[in-house]
JSON list of C-alpha atoms in Angstrom, two decimals:
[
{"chain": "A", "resi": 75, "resn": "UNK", "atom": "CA", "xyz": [103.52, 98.36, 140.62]},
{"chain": "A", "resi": 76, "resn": "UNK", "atom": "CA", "xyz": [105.51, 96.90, 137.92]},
{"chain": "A", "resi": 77, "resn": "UNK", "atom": "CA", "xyz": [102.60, 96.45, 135.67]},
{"chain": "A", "resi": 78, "resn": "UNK", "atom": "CA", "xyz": [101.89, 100.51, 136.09]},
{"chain": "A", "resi": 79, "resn": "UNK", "atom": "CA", "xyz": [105.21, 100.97, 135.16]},
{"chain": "A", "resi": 80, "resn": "UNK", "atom": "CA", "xyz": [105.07, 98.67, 131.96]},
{"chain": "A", "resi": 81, "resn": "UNK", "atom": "CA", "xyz": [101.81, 100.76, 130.74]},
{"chain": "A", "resi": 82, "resn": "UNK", "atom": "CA", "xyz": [103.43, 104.20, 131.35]},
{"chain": "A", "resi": 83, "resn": "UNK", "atom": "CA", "xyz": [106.33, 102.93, 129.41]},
{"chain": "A", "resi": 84, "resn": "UNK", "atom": "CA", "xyz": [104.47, 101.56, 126.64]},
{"chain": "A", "resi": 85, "resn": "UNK", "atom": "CA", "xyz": [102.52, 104.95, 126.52]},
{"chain": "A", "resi": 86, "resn": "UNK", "atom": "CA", "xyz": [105.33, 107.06, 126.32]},
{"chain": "A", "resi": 87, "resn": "UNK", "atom": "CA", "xyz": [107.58, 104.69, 123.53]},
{"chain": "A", "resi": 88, "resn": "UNK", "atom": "CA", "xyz": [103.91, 105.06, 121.45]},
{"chain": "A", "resi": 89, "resn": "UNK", "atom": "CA", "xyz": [103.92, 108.76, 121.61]},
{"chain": "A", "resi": 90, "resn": "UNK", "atom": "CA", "xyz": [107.38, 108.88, 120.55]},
{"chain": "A", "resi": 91, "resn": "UNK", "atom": "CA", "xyz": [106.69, 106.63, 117.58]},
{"chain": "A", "resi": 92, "resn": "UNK", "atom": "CA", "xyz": [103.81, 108.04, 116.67]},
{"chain": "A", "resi": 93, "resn": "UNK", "atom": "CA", "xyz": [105.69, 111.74, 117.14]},
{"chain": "A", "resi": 94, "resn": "UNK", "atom": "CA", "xyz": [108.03, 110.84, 113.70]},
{"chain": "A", "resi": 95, "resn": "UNK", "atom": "CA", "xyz": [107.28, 112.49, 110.24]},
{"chain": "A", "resi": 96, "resn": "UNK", "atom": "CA", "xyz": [106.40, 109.94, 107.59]},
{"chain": "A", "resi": 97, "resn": "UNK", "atom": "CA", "xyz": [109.06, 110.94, 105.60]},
{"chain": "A", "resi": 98, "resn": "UNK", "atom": "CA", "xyz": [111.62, 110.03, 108.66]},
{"chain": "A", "resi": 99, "resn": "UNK", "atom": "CA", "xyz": [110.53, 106.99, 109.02]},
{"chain": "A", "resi": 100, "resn": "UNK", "atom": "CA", "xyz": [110.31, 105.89, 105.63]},
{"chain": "A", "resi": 101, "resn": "UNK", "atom": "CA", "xyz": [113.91, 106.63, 105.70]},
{"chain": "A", "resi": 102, "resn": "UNK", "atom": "CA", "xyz": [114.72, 104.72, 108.81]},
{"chain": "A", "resi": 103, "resn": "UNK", "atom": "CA", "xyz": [112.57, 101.94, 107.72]},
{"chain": "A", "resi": 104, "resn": "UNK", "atom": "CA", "xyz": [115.06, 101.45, 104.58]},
{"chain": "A", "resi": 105, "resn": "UNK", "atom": "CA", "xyz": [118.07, 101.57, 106.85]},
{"chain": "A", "resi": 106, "resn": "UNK", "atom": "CA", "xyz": [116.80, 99.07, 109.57]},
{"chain": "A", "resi": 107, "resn": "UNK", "atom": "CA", "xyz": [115.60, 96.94, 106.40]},
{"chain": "A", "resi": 108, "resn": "UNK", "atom": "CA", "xyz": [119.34, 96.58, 104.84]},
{"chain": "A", "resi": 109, "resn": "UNK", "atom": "CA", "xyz": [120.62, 95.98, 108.79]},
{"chain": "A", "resi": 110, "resn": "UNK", "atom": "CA", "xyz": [117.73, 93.27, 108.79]},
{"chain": "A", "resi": 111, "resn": "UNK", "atom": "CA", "xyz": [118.96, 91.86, 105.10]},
{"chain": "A", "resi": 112, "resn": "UNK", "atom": "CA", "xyz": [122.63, 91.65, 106.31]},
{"chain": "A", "resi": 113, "resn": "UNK", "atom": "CA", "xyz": [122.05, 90.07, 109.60]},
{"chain": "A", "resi": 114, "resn": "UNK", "atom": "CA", "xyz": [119.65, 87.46, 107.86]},
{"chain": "A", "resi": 115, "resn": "UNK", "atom": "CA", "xyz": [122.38, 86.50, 105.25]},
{"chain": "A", "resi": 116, "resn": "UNK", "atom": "CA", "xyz": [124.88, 86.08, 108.14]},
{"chain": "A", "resi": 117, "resn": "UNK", "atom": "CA", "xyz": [122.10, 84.36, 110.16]},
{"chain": "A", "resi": 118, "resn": "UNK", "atom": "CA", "xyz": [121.67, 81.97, 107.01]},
{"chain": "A", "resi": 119, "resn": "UNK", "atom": "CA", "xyz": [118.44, 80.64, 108.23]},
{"chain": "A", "resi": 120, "resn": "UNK", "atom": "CA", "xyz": [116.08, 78.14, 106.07]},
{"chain": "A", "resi": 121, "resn": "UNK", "atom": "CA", "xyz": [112.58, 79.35, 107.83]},
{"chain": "A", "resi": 122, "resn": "UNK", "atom": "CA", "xyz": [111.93, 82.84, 108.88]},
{"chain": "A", "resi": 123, "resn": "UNK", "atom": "CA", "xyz": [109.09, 84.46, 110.74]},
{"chain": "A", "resi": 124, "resn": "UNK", "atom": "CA", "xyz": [108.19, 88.38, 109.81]},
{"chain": "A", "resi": 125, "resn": "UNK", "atom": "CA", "xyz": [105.22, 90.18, 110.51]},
{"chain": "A", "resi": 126, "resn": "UNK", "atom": "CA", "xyz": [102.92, 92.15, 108.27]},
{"chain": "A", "resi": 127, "resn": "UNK", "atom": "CA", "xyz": [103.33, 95.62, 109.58]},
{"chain": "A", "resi": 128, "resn": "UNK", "atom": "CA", "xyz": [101.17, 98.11, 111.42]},
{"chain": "A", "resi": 129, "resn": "UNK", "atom": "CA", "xyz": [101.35, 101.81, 111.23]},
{"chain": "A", "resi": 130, "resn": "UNK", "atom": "CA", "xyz": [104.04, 102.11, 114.23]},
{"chain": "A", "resi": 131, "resn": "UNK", "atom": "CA", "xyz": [106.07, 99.10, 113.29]},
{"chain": "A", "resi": 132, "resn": "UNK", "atom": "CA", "xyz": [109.02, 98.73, 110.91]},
{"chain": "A", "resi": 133, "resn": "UNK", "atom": "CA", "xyz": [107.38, 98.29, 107.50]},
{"chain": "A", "resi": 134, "resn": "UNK", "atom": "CA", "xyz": [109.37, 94.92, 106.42]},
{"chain": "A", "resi": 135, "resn": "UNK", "atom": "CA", "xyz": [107.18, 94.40, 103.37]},
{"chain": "A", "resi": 136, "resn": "UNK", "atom": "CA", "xyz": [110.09, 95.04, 100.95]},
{"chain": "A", "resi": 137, "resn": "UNK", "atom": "CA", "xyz": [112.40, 92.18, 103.20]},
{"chain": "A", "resi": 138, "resn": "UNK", "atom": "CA", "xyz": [109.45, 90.32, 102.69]},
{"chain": "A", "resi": 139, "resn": "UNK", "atom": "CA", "xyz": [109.32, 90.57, 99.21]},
{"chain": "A", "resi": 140, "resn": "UNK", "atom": "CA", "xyz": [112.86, 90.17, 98.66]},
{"chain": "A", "resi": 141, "resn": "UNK", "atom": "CA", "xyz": [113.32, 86.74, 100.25]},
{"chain": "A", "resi": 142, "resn": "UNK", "atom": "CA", "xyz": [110.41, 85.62, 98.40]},
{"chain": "A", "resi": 143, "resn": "UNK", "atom": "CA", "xyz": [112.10, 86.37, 94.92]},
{"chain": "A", "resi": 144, "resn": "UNK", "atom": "CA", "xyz": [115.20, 84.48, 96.07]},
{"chain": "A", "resi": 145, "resn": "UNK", "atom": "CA", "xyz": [113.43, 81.61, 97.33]},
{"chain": "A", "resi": 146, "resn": "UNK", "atom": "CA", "xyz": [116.11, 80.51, 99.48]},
{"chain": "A", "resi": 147, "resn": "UNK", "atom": "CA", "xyz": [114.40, 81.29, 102.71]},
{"chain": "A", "resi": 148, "resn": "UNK", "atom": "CA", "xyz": [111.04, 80.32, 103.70]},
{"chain": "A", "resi": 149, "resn": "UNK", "atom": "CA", "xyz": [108.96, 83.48, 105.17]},
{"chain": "A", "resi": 150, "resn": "UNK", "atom": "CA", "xyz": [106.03, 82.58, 107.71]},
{"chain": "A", "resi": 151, "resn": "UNK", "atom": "CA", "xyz": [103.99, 85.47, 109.54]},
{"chain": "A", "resi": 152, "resn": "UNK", "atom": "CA", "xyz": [101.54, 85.30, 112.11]},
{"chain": "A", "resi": 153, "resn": "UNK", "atom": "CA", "xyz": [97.86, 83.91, 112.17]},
{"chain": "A", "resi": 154, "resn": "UNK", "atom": "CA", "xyz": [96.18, 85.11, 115.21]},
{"chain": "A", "resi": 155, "resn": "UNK", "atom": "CA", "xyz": [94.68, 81.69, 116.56]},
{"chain": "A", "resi": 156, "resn": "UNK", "atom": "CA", "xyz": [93.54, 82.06, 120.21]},
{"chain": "A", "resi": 157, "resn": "UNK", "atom": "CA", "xyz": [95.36, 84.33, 122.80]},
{"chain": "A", "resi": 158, "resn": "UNK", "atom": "CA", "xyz": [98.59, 83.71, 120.40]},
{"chain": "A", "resi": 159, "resn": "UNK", "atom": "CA", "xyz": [98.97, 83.28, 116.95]},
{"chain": "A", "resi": 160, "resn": "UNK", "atom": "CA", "xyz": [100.35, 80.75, 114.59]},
{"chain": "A", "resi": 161, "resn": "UNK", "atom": "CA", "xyz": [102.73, 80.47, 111.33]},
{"chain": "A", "resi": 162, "resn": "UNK", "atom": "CA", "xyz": [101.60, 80.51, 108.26]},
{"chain": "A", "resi": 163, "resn": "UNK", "atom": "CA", "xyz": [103.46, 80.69, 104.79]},
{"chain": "A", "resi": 164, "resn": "UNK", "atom": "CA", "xyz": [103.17, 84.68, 103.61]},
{"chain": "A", "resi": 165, "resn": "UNK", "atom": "CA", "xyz": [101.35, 84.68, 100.45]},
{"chain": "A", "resi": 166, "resn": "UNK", "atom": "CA", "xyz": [98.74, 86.67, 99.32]},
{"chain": "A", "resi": 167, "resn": "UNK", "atom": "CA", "xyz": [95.86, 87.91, 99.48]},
{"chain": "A", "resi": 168, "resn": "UNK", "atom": "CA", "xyz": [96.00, 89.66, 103.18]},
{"chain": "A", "resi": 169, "resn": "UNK", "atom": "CA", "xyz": [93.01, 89.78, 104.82]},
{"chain": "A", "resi": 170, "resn": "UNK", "atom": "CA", "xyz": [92.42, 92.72, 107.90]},
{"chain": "A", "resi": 171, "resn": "UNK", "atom": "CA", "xyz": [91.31, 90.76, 111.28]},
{"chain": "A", "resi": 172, "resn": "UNK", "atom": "CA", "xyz": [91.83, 91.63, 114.45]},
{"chain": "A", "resi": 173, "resn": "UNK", "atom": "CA", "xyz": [93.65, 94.94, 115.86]},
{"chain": "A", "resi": 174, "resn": "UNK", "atom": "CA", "xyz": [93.55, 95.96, 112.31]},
{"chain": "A", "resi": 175, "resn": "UNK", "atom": "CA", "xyz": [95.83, 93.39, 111.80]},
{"chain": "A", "resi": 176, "resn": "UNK", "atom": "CA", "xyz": [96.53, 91.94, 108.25]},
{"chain": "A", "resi": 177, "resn": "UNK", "atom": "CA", "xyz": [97.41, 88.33, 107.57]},
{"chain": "A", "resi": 178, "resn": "UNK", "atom": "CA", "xyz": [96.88, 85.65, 104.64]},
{"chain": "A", "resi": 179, "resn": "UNK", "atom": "CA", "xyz": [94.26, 83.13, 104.76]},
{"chain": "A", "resi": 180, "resn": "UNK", "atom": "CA", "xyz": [94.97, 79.91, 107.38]},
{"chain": "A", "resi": 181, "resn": "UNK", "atom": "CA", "xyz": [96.93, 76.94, 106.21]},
{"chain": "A", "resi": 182, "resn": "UNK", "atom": "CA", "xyz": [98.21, 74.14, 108.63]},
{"chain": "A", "resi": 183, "resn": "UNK", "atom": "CA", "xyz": [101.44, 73.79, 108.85]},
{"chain": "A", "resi": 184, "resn": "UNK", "atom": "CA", "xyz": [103.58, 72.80, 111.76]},
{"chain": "A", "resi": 185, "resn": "UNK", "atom": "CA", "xyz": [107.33, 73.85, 110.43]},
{"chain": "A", "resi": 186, "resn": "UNK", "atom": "CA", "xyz": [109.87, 75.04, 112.92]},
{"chain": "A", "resi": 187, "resn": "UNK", "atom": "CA", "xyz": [111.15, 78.25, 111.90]},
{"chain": "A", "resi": 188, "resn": "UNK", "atom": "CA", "xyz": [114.86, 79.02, 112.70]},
{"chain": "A", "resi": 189, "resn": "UNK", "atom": "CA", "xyz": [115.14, 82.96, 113.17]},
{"chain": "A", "resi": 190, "resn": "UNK", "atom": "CA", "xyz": [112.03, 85.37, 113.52]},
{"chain": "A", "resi": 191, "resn": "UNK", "atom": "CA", "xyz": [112.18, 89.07, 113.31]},
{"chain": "A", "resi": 192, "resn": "UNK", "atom": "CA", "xyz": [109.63, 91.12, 115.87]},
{"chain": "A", "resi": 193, "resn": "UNK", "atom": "CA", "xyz": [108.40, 94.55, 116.52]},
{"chain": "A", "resi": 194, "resn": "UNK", "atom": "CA", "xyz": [108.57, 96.15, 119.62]},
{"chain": "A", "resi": 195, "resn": "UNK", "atom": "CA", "xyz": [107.36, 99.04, 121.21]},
{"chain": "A", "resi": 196, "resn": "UNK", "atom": "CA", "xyz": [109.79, 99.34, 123.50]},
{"chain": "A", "resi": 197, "resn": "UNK", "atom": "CA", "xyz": [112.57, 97.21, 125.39]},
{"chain": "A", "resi": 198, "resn": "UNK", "atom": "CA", "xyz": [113.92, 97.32, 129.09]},
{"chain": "A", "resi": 199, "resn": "UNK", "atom": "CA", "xyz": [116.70, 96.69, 131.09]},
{"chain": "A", "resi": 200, "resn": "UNK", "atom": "CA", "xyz": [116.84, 92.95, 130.57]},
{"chain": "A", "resi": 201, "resn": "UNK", "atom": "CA", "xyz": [116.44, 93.14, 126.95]},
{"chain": "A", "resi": 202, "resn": "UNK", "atom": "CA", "xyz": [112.86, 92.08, 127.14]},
{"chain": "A", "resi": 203, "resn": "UNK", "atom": "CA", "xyz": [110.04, 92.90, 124.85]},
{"chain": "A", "resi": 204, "resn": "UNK", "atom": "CA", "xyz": [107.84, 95.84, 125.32]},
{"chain": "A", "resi": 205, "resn": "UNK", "atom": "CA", "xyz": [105.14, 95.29, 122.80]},
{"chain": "A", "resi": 206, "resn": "UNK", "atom": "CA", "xyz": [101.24, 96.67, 122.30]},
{"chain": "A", "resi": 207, "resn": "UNK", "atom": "CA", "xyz": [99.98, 94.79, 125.70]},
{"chain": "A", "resi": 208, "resn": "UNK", "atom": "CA", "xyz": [98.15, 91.55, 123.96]},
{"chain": "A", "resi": 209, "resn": "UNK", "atom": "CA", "xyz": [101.02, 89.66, 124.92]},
{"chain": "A", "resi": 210, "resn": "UNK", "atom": "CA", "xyz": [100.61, 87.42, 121.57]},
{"chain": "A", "resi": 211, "resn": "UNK", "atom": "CA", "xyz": [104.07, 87.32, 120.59]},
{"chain": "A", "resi": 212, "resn": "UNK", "atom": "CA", "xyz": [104.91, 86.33, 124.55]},
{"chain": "A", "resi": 213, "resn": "UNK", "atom": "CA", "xyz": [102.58, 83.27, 124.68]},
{"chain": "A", "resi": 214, "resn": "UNK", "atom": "CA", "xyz": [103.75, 82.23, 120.78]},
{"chain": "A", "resi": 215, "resn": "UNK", "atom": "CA", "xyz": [107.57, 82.13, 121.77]},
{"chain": "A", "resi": 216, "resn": "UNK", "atom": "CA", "xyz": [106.87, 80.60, 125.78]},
{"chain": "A", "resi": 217, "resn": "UNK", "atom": "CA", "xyz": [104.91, 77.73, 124.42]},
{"chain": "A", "resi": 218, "resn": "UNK", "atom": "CA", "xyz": [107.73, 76.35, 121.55]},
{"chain": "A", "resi": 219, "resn": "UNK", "atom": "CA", "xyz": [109.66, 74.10, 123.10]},
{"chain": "A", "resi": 220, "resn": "UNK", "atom": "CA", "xyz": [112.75, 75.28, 121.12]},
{"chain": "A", "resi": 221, "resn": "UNK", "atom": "CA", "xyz": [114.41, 78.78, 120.72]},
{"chain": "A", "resi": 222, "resn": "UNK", "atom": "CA", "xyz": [114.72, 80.44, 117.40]},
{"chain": "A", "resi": 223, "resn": "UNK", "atom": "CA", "xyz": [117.40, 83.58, 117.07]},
{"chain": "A", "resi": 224, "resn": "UNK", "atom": "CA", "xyz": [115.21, 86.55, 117.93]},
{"chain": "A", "resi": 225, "resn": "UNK", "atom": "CA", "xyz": [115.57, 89.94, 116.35]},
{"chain": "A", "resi": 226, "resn": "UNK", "atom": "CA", "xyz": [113.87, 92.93, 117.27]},
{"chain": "A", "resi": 227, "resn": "UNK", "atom": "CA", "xyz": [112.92, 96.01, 115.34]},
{"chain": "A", "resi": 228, "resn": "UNK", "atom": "CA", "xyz": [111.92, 99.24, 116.18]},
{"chain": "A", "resi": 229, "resn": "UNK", "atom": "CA", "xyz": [112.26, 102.51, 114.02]},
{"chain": "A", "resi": 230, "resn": "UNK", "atom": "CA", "xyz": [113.00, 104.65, 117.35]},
{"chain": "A", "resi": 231, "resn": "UNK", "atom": "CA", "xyz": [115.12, 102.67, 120.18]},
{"chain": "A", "resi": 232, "resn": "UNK", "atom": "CA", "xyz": [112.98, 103.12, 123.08]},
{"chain": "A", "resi": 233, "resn": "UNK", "atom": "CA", "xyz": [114.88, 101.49, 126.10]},
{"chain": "A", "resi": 234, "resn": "UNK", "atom": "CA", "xyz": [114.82, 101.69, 129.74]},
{"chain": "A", "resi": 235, "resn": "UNK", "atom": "CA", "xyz": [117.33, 100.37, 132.07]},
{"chain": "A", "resi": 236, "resn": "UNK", "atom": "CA", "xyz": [114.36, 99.67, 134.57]},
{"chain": "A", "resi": 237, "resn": "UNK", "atom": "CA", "xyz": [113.27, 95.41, 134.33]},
{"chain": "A", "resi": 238, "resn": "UNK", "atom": "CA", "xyz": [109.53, 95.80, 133.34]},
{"chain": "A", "resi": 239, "resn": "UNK", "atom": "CA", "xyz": [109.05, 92.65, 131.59]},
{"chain": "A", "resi": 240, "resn": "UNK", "atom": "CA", "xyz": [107.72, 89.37, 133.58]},
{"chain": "A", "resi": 241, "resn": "UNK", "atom": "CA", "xyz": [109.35, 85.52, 133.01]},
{"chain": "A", "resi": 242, "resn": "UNK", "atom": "CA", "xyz": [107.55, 84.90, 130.18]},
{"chain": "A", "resi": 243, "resn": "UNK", "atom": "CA", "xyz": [107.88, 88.04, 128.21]},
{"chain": "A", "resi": 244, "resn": "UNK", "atom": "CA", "xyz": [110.86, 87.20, 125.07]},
{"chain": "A", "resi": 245, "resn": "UNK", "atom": "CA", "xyz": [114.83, 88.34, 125.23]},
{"chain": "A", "resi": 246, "resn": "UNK", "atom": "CA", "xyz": [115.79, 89.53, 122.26]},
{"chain": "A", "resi": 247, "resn": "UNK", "atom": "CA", "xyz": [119.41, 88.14, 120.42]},
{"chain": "A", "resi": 248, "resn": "UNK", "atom": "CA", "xyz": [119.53, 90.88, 118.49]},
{"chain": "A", "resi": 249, "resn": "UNK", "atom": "CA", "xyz": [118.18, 94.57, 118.41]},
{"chain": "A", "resi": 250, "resn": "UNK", "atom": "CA", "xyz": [117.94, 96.15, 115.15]},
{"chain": "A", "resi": 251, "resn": "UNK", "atom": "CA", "xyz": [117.10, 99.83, 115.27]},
{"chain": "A", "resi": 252, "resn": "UNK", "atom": "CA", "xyz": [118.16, 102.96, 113.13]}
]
């Protein structure tokens, strides 16, 4: 029943993404961007994990490019690898894979990153991730066996006070909407 509930949820949070001019969101993109900018200097990590966004998500290309000119933070992103992904260094060229998905070519490294910064479709009454349903970022976070700060972004706060999400499914520290 739960798991009904989770879809239907995820269904409606997409519709109301997906329901936002372009011009809105560009707008709420840059605002959620400087709340993400702050929070990170506060934060002070040395490794951070981003994500190379899709059409729904937060675009956090110009963070990304940002923290790269100030090379005081290192920026990973995910490399799909399995049911999960991995990190990898950001760096270009991006290649589309899977889900339409863009990410740079594979490297091995095995750093620990110290804050990451993921998209959600929607979040519920515990705080727990709603995401697209491939449960990547989930299986990523459950199988470290440390915690990094997680921050959330979403350019429309979808929330409901309902508990959707299952043990394994990731708590956010912070949510950073507009």
């Amino acid at each position: 029943m739960i798991e009904k509930h989770k879809r239907d949820f995820r269904k409606s949070c997409i519709k109301r993404l997906k329901f936002k001019s372009h011009f809105a969101k560009i707008k709420k993109d840059k605002i959620i961007v400087d709340k993400l900018i702050k929070t990170i200097y506060t934060l002070k990590p040395k490794r951070l994990l981003l994500y190379i966004p899709m059409e729904l998500e937060v675009n956090v290309l110009p963070l990304i490019n940002k923290l790269r000119r100030e090379r005081k933070i290192e920026v990973f992103v995910p490399y799909m690898y399995g049911d999960s992904f991995k990190i990898v260094k950001y760096r270009l060229p991006l290649n589309r894979k899977k889900f339409g998905i863009k990410e740079p070519n594979n490297s091995f490294l095995n750093k620990k990153i110290d804050a990451a910064i993921v998209p959600v479709v929607g979040i519920d009454g515990a705080f727990k991730r709603i995401g697209f349903g491939a449960g990547m970022y989930d299986r990523f976070f459950y199988r470290l066996n440390y915690k990094p700060t997680l921050i959330f972004t979403q350019t429309v706060l979808c929330k409901t006070t309902e508990i959707l999400s299952n043990k394994y499914d990731i708590q956010a520290d912070y949510i950073i909407t507009s």
